[in-house]
PDB file of C-alpha atoms and ligand atoms in Angstrom:
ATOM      1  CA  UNK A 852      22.762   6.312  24.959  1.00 76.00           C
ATOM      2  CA  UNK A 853      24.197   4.160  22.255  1.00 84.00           C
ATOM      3  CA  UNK A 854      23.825   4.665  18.729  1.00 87.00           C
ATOM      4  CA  UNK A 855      21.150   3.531  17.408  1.00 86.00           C
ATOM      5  CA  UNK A 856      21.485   0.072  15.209  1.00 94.00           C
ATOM      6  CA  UNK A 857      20.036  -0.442  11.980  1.00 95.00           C
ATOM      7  CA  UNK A 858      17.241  -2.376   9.886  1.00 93.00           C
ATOM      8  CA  UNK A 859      16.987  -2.405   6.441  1.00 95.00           C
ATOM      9  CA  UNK A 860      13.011  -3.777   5.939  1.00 96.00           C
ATOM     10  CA  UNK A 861      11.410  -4.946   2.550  1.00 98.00           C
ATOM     11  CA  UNK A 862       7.686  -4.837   1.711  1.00 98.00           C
ATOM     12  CA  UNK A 863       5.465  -4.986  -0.731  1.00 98.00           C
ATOM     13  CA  UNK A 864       1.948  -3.773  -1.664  1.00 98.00           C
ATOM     14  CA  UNK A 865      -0.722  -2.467  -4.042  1.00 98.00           C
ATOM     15  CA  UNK A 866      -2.852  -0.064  -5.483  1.00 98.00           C
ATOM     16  CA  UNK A 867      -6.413  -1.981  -6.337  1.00 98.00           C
ATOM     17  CA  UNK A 868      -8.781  -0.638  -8.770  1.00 98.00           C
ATOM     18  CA  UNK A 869     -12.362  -1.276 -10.235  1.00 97.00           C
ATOM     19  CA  UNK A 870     -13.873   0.695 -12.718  1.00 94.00           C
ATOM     20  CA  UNK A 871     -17.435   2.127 -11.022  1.00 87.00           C
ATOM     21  CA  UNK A 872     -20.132   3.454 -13.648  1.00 88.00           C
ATOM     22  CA  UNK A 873     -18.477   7.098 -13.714  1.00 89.00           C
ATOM     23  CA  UNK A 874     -15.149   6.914 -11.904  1.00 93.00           C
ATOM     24  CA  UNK A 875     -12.166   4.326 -11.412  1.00 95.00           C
ATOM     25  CA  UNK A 876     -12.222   3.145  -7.502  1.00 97.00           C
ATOM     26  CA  UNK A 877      -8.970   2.524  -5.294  1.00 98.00           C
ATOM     27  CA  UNK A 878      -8.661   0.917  -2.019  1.00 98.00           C
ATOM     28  CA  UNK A 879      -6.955   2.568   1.263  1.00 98.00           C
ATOM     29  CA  UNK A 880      -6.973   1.231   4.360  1.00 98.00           C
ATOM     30  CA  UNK A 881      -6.856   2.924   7.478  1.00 98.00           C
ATOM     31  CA  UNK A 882      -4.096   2.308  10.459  1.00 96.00           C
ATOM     32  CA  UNK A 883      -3.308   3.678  13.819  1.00 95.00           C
ATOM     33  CA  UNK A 884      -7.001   4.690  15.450  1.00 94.00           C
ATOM     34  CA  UNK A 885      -7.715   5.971  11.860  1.00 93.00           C
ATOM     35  CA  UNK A 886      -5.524   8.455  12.181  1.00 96.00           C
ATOM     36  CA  UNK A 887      -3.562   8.060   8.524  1.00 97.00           C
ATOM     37  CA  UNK A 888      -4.962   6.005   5.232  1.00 98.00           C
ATOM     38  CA  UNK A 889      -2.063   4.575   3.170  1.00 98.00           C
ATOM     39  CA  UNK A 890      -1.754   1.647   0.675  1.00 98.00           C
ATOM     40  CA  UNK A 891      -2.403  -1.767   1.888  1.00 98.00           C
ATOM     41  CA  UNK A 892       0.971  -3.350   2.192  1.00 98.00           C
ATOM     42  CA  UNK A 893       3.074  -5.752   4.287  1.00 97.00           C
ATOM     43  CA  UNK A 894       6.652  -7.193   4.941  1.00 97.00           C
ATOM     44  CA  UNK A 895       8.101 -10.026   2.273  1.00 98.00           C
ATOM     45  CA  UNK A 896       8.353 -13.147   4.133  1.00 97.00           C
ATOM     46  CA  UNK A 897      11.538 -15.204   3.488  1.00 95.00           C
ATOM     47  CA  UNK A 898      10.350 -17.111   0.249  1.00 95.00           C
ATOM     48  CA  UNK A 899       8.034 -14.615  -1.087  1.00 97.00           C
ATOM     49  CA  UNK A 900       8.629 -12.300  -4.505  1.00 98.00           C
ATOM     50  CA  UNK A 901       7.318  -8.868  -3.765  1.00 98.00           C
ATOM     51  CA  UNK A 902       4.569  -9.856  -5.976  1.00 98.00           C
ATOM     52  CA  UNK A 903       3.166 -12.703  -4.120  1.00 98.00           C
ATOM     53  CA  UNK A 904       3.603 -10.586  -0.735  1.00 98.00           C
ATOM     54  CA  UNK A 905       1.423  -7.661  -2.298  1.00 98.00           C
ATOM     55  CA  UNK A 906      -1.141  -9.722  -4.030  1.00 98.00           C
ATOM     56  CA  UNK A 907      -1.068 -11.651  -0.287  1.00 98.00           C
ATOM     57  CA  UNK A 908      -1.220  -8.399   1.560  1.00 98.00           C
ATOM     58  CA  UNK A 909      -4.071  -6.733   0.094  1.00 98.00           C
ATOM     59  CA  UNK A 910      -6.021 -10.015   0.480  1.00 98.00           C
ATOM     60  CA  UNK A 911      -5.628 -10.195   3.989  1.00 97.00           C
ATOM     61  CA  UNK A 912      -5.596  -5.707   4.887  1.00 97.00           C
ATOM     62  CA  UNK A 913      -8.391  -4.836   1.928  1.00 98.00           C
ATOM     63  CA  UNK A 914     -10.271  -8.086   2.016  1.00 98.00           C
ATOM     64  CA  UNK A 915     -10.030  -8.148  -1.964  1.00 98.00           C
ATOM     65  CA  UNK A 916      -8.254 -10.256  -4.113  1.00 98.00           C
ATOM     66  CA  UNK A 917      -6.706  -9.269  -7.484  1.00 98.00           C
ATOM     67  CA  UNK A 918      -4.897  -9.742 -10.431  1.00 98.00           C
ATOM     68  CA  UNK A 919      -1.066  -7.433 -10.995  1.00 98.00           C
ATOM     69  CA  UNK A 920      -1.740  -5.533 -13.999  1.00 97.00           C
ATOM     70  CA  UNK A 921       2.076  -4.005 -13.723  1.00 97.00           C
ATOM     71  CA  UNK A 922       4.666  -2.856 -11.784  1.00 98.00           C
ATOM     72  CA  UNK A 923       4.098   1.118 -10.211  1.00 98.00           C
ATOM     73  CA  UNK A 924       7.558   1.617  -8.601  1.00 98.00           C
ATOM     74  CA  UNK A 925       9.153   1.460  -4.920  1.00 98.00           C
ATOM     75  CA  UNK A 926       9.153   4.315  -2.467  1.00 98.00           C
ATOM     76  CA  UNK A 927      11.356   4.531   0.484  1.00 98.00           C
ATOM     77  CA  UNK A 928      11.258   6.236   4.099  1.00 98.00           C
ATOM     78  CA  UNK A 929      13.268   6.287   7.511  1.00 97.00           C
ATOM     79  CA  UNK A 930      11.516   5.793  11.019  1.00 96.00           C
ATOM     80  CA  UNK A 931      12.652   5.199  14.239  1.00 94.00           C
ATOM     81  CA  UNK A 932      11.656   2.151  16.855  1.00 91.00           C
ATOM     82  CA  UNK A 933      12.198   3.831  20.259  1.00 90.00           C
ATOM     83  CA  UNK A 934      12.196   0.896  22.007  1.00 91.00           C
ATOM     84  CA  UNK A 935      14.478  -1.059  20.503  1.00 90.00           C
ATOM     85  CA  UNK A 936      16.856   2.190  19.470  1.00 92.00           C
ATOM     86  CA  UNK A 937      16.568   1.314  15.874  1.00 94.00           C
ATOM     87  CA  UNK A 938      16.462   3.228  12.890  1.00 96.00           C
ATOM     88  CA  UNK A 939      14.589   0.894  10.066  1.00 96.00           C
ATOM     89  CA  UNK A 940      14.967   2.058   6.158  1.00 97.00           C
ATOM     90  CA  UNK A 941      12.017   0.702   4.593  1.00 98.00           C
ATOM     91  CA  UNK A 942      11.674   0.077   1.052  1.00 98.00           C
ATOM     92  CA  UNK A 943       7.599  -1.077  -0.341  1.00 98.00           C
ATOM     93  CA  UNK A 944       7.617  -2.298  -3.758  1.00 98.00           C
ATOM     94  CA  UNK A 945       3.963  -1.327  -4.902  1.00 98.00           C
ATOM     95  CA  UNK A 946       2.059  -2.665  -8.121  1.00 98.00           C
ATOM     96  CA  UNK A 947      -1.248  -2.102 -10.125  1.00 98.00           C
ATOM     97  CA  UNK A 948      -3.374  -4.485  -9.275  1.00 98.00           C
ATOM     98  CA  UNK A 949      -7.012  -5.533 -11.337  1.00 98.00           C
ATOM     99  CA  UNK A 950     -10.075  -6.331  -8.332  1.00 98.00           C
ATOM    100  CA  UNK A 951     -11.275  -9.476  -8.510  1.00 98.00           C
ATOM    101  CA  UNK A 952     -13.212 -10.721  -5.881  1.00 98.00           C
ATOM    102  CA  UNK A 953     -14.159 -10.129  -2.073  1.00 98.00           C
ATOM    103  CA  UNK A 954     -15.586  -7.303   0.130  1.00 98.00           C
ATOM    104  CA  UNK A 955     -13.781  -4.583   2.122  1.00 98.00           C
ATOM    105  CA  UNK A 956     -15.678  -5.894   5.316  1.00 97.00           C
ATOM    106  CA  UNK A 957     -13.859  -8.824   5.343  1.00 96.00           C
ATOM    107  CA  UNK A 958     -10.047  -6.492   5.915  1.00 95.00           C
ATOM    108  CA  UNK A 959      -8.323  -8.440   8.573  1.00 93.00           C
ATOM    109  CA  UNK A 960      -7.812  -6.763  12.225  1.00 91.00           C
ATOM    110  CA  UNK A 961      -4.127  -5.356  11.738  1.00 91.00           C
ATOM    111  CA  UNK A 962      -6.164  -2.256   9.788  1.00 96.00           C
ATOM    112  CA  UNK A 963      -9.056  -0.362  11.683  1.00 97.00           C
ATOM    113  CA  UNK A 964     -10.732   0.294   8.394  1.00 97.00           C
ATOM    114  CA  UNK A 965     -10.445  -0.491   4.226  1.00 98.00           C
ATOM    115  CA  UNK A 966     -12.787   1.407   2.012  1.00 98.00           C
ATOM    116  CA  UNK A 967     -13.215   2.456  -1.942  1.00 98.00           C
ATOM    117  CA  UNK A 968     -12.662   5.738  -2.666  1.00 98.00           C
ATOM    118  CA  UNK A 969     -12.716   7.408  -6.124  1.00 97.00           C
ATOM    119  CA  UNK A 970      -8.576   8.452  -7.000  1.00 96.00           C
ATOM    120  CA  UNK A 971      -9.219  11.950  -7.024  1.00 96.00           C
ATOM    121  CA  UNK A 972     -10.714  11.653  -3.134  1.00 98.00           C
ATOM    122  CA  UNK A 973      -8.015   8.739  -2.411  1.00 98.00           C
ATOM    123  CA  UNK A 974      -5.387  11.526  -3.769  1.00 98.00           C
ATOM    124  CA  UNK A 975      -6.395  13.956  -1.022  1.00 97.00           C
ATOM    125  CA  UNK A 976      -7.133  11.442   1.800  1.00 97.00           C
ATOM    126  CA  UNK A 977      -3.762   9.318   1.613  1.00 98.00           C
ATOM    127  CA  UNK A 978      -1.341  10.864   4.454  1.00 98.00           C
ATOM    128  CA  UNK A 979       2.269   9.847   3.273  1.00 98.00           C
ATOM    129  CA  UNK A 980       3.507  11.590   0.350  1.00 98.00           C
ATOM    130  CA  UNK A 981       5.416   8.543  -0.683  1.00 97.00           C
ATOM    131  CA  UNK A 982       2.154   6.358  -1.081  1.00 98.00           C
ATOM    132  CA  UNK A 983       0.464   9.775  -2.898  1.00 98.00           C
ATOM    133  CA  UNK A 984       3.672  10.055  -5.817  1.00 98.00           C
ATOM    134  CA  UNK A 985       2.839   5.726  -6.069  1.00 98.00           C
ATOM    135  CA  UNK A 986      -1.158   6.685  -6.837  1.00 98.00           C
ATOM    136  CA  UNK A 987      -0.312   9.948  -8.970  1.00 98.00           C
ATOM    137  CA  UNK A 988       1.793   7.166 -11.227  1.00 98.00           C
ATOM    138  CA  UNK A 989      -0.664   4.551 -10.998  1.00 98.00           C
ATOM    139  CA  UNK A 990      -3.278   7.193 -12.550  1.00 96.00           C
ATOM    140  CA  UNK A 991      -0.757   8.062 -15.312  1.00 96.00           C
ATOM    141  CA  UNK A 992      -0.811   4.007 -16.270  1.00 96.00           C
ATOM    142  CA  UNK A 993      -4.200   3.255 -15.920  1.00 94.00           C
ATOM    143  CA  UNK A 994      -4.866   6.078 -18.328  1.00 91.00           C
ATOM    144  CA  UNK A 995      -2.192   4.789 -20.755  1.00 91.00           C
ATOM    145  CA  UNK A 996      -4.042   1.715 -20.495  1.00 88.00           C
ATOM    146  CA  UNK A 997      -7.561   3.096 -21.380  1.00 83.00           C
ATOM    147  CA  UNK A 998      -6.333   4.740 -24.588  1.00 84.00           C
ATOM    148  CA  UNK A 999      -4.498   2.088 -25.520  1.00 77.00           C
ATOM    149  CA  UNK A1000      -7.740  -0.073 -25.478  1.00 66.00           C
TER     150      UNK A1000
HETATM  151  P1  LIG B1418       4.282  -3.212   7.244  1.00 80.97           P
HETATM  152  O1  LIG B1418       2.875  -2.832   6.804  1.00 80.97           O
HETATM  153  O2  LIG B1418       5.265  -3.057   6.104  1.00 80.97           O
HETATM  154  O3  LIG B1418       4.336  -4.512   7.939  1.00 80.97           O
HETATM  155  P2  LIG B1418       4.406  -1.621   9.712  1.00 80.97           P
HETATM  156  O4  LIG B1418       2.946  -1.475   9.889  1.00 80.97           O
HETATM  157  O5  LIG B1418       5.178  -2.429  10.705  1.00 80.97           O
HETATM  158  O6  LIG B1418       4.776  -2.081   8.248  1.00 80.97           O
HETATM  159  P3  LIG B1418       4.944   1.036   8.701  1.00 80.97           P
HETATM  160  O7  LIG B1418       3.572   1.092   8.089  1.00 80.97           O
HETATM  161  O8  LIG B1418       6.103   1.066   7.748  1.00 80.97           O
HETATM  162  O9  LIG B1418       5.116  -0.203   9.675  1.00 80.97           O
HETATM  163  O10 LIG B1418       5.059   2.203   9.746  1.00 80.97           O
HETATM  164  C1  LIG B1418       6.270   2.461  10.437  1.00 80.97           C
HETATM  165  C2  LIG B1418       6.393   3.967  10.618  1.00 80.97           C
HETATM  166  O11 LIG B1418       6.527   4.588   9.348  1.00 80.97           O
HETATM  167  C3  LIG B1418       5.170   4.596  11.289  1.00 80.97           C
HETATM  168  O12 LIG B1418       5.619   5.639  12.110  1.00 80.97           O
HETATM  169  C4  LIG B1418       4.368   5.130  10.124  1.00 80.97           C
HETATM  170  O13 LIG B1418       3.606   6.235  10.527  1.00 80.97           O
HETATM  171  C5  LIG B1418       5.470   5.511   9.133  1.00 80.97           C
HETATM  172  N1  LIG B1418       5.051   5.354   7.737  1.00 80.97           N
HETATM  173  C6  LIG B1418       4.199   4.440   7.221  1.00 80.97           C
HETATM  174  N2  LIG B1418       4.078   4.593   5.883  1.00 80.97           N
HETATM  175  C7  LIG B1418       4.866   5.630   5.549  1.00 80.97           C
HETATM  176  C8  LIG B1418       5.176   6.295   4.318  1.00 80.97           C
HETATM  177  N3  LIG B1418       4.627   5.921   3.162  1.00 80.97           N
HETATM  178  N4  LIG B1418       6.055   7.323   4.351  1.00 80.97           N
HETATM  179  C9  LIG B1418       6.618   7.720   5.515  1.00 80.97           C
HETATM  180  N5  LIG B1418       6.375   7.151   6.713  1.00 80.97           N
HETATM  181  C10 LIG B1418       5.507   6.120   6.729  1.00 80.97           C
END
């Protein structure tokens, strides 16, 4: 077989919040049958800042719209496409962003589900490490930003 070729992919996403009467909310959304939750997130079109794309992408995956609050950090991760004999490196720029509007009903069909969770239950449900180390430090800033209020 011949070596596989390679892709270097960008994308971008968030982690949205509300503040519910006792808890701070997050969104996941869940892909592949419902077998994992991650981060709502997407690939940065040609003539898109990672910023647009995520506030874009968790519009159209969550359903809700928001306002970036601040930047959380990137993660990266390898995976294979076996039927093109690629191996993609992926990097998704992820930010903090403020819920605004809309309703997790309206999440478009590319996710089988979106739903609030409180962090501490996202923090156990997400499935890739990665997206877990982005909401650990996206806890650490909201907090900075509570006592700083
Ligand atoms: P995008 O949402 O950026 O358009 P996609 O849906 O085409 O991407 P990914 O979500 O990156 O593709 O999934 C590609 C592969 O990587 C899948 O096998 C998926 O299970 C795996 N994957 C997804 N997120 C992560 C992660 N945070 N860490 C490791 N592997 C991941």
């Amino acid at each position: 077989m011949k070596p596989a070729s390679l892709r270097h992919q960008i994308s971008s996403g968030g982690v949205i919040f509300r503040r519910a009467p006792d808890v701070v909310e997050v969104v996941l959304v869940s892909v592949r049958g419902g077998k994992y939750w991650c981060l709502p997130k997407g690939v940065v079109d040609k003539g898109e800042t990672p910023e647009i794309t995520a506030v874009r992408e968790v519009r159209e995956e969550s359903g809700l719209s928001g306002k970036i609050i601040d930047k959380i950090g990137e993660i990266t991760y390898w995976y294979y496409i076996r039927g093109e004999n690629m191996k993609c490196r992926k990097t998704v720029h992820f930010y903090l962003m403020e819920y605004e509007s809309g309703k997790t009903s309206d999440h478009d069909f590319e996710v089988d589900d979106a739903a609030w969770f409180p962090f501490d239950t996202a923090l156990k449900k997400i499935s890739f490490n990665g997206d877990r180390t982005i909401l650990e430090k996206a806890k650490v800033l909201l907090e900075g930003l509570e006592s700083g209020k």
